[in-house]
Coordinates of N, CA and C in Angstrom, one line a residue:
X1 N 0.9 -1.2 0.0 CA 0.0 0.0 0.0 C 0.9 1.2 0.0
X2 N 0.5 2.2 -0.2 CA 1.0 3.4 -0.4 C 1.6 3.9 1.0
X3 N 2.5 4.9 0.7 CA 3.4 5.1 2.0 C 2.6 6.4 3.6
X4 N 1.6 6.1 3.6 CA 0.3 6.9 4.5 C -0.7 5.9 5.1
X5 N -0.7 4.8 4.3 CA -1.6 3.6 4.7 C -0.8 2.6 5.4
X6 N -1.5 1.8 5.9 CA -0.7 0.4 6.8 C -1.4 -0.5 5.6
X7 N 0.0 -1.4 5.8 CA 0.1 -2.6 4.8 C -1.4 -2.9 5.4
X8 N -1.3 -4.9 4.4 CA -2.4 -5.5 4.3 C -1.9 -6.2 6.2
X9 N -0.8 -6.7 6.0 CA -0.6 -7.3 7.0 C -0.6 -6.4 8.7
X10 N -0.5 -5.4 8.2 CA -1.0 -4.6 9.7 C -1.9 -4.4 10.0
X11 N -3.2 -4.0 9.1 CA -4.4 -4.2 9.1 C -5.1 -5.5 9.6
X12 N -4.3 -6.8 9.2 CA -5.2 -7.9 9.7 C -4.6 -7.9 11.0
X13 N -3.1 -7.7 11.7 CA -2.9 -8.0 12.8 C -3.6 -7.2 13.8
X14 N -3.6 -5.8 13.4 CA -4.8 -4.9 14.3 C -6.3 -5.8 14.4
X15 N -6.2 -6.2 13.3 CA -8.1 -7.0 13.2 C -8.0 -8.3 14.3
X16 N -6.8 -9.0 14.2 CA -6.8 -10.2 15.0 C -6.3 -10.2 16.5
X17 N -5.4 -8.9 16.5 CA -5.0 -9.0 17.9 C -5.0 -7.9 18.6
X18 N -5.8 -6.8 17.8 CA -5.6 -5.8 18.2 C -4.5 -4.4 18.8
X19 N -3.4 -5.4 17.5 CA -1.8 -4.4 17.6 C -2.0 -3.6 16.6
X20 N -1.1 -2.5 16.9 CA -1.3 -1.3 15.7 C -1.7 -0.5 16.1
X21 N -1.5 1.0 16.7 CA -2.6 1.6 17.5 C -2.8 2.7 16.3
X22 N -1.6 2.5 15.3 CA -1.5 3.3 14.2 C -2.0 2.6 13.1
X23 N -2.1 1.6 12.8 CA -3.2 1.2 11.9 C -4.6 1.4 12.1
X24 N -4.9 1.2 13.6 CA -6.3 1.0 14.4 C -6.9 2.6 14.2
X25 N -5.8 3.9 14.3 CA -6.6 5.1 14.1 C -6.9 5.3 12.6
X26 N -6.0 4.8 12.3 CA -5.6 5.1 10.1 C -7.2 4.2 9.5
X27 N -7.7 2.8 10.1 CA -8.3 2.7 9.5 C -9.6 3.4 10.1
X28 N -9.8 3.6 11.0 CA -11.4 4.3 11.4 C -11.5 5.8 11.0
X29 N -10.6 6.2 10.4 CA -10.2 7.8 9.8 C -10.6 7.4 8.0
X30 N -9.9 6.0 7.6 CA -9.7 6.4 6.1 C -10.4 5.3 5.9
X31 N -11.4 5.9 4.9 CA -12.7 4.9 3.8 C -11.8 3.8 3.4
X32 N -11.0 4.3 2.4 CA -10.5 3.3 1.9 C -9.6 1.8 2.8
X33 N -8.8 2.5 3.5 CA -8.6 1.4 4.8 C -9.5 0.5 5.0
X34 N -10.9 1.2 5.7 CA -12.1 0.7 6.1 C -12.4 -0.3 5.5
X35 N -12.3 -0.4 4.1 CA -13.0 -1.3 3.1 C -11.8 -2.5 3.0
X36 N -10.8 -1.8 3.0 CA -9.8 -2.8 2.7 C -9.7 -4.1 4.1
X37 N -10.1 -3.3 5.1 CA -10.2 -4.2 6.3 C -11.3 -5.1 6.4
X38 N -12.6 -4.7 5.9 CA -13.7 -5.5 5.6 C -13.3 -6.6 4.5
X39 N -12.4 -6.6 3.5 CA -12.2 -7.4 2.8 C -11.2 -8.3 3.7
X40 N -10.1 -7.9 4.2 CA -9.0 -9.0 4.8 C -10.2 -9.6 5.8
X41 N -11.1 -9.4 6.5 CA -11.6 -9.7 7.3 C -13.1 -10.7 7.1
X42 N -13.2 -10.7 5.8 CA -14.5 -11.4 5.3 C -14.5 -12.4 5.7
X43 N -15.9 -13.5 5.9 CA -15.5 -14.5 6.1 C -15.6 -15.3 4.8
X44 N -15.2 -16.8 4.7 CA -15.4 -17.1 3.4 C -16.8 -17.7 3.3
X45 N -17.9 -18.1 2.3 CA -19.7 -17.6 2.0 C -19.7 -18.7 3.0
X46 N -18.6 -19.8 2.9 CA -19.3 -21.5 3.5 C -19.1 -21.2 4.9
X47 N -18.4 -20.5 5.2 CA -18.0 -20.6 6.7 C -19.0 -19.6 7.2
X48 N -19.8 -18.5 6.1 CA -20.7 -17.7 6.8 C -22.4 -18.3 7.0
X49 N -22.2 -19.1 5.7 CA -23.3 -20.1 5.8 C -23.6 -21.0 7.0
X50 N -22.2 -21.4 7.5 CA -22.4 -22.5 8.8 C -22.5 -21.7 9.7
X51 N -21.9 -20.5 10.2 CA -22.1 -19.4 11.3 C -23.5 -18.9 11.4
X52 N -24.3 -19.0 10.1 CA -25.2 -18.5 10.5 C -26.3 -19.3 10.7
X53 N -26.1 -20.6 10.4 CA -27.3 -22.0 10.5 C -26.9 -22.2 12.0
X54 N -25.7 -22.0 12.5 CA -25.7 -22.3 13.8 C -26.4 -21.5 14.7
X55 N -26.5 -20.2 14.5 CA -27.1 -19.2 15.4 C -28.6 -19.3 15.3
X56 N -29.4 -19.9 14.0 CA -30.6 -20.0 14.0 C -31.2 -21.0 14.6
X57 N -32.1 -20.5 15.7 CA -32.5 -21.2 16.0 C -33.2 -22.5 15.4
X58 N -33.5 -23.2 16.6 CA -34.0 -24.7 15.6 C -35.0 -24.3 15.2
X59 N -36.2 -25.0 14.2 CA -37.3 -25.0 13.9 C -38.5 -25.1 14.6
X60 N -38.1 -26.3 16.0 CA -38.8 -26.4 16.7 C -39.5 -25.6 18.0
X61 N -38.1 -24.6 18.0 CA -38.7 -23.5 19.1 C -39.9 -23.0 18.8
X62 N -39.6 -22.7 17.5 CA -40.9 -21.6 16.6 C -42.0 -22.1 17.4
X63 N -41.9 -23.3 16.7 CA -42.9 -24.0 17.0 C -43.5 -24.8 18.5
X64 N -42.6 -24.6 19.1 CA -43.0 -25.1 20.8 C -43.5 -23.9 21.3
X65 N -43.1 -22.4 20.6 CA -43.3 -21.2 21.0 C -44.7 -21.0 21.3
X66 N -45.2 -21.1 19.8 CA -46.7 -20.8 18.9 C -47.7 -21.5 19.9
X67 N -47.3 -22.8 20.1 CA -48.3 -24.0 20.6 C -48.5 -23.0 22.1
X68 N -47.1 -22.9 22.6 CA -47.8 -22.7 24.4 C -48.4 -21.2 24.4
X69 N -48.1 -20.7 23.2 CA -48.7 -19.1 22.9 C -50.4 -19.4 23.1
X70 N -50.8 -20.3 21.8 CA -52.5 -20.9 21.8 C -52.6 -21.5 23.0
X71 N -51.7 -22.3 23.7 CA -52.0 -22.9 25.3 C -52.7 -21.7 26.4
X72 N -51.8 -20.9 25.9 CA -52.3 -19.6 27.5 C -53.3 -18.8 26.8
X73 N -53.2 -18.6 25.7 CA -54.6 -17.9 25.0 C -55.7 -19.0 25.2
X74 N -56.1 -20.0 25.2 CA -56.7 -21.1 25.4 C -57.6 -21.1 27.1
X75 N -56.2 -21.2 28.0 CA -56.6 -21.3 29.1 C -57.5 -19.5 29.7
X76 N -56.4 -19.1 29.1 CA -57.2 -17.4 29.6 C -58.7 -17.6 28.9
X77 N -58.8 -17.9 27.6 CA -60.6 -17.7 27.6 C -61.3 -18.9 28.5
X78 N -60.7 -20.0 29.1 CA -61.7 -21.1 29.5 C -61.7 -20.6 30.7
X79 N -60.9 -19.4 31.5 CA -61.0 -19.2 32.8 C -62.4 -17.9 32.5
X80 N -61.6 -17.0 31.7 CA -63.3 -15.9 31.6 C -64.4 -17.0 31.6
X81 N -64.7 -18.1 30.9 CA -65.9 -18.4 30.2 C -66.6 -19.2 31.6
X82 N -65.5 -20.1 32.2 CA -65.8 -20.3 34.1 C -66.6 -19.4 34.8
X83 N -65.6 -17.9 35.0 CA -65.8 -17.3 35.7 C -67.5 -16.8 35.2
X84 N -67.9 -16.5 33.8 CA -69.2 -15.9 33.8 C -70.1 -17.5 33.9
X85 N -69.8 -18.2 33.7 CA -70.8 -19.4 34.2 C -71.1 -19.4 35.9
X86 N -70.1 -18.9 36.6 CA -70.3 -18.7 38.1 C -70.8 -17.9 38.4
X87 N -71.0 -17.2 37.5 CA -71.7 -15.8 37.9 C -73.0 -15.5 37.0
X88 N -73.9 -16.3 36.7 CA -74.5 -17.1 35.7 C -75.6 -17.1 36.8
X89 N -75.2 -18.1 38.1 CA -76.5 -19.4 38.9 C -76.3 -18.1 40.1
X90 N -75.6 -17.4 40.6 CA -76.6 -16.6 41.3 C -77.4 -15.2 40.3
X91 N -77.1 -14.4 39.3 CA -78.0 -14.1 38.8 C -79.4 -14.8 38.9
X92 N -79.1 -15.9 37.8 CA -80.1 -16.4 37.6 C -81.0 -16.4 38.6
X93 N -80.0 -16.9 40.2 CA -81.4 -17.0 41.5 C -81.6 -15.6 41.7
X94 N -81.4 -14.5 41.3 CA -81.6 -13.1 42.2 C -83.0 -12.9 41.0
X95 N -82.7 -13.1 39.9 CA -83.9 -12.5 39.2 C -85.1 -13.6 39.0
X96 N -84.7 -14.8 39.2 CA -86.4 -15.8 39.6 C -86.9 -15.7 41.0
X97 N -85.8 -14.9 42.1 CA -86.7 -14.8 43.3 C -87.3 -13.6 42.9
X98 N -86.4 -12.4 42.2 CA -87.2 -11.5 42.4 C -88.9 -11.5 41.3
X99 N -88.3 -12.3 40.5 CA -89.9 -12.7 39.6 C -90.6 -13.4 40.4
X100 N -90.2 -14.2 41.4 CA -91.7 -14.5 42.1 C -92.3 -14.0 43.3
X101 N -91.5 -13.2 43.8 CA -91.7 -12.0 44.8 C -92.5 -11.0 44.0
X102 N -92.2 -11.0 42.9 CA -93.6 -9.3 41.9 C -94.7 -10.6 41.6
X103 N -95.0 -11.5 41.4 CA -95.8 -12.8 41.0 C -96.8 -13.0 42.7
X104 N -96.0 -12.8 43.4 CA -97.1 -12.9 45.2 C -97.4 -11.4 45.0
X105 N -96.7 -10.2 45.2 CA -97.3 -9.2 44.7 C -98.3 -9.1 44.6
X106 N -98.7 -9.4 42.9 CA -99.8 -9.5 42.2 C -101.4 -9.9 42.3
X107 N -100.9 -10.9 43.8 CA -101.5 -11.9 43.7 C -102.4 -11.8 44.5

């Protein structure tokens, strides 16, 4: 490289070990550095391919996710649907006492 820039090899040893304090300023200063460092530093497609199947999650999480998601949406409506059935049979007795209480009334 030109006599202002750090070689290729000082650029990767700043990338790998973090020596160079003058490469390390030279490249966060200069574009072109920058790029040249993203290239020494690429990974190669297969090794980015495997890096990134490993980070993804399995398939099955998705899917164990979803299920206990419909589980607790599930149980939350069967507890509302409880709760107004409970509250259903005393209604029910407040308004046939009170229909037969207006029913003597009348009577």
């Amino acid at each position: 490289m030109s006599r202002g820039h750090p070689s290729d090899a000082q650029l990767a040893r700043w990338a790998e070990a973090g020596k160079g304090k003058r490469a390390a300023s030279h490249a966060i200063h200069c574009l072109l550095c920058e790029r040249r460092l993203e290239t020494i530093t690429e990974l190669a497609p297969r090794l980015r391919e495997q890096l990134a199947a490993s980070l993804e999650p399995p398939g099955t999480f998705e899917q164990r996710l979803q299920e206990r998601l419909s589980q607790r949406l599930l149980d939350h409506e069967t507890i509302a649907l409880v709760t107004d059935l409970v509250d259903v049979g005393p209604e029910t007795t407040r308004l046939l006492l009170e229909a037969r209480e207006r029913d003597e009334d009348d009577e």
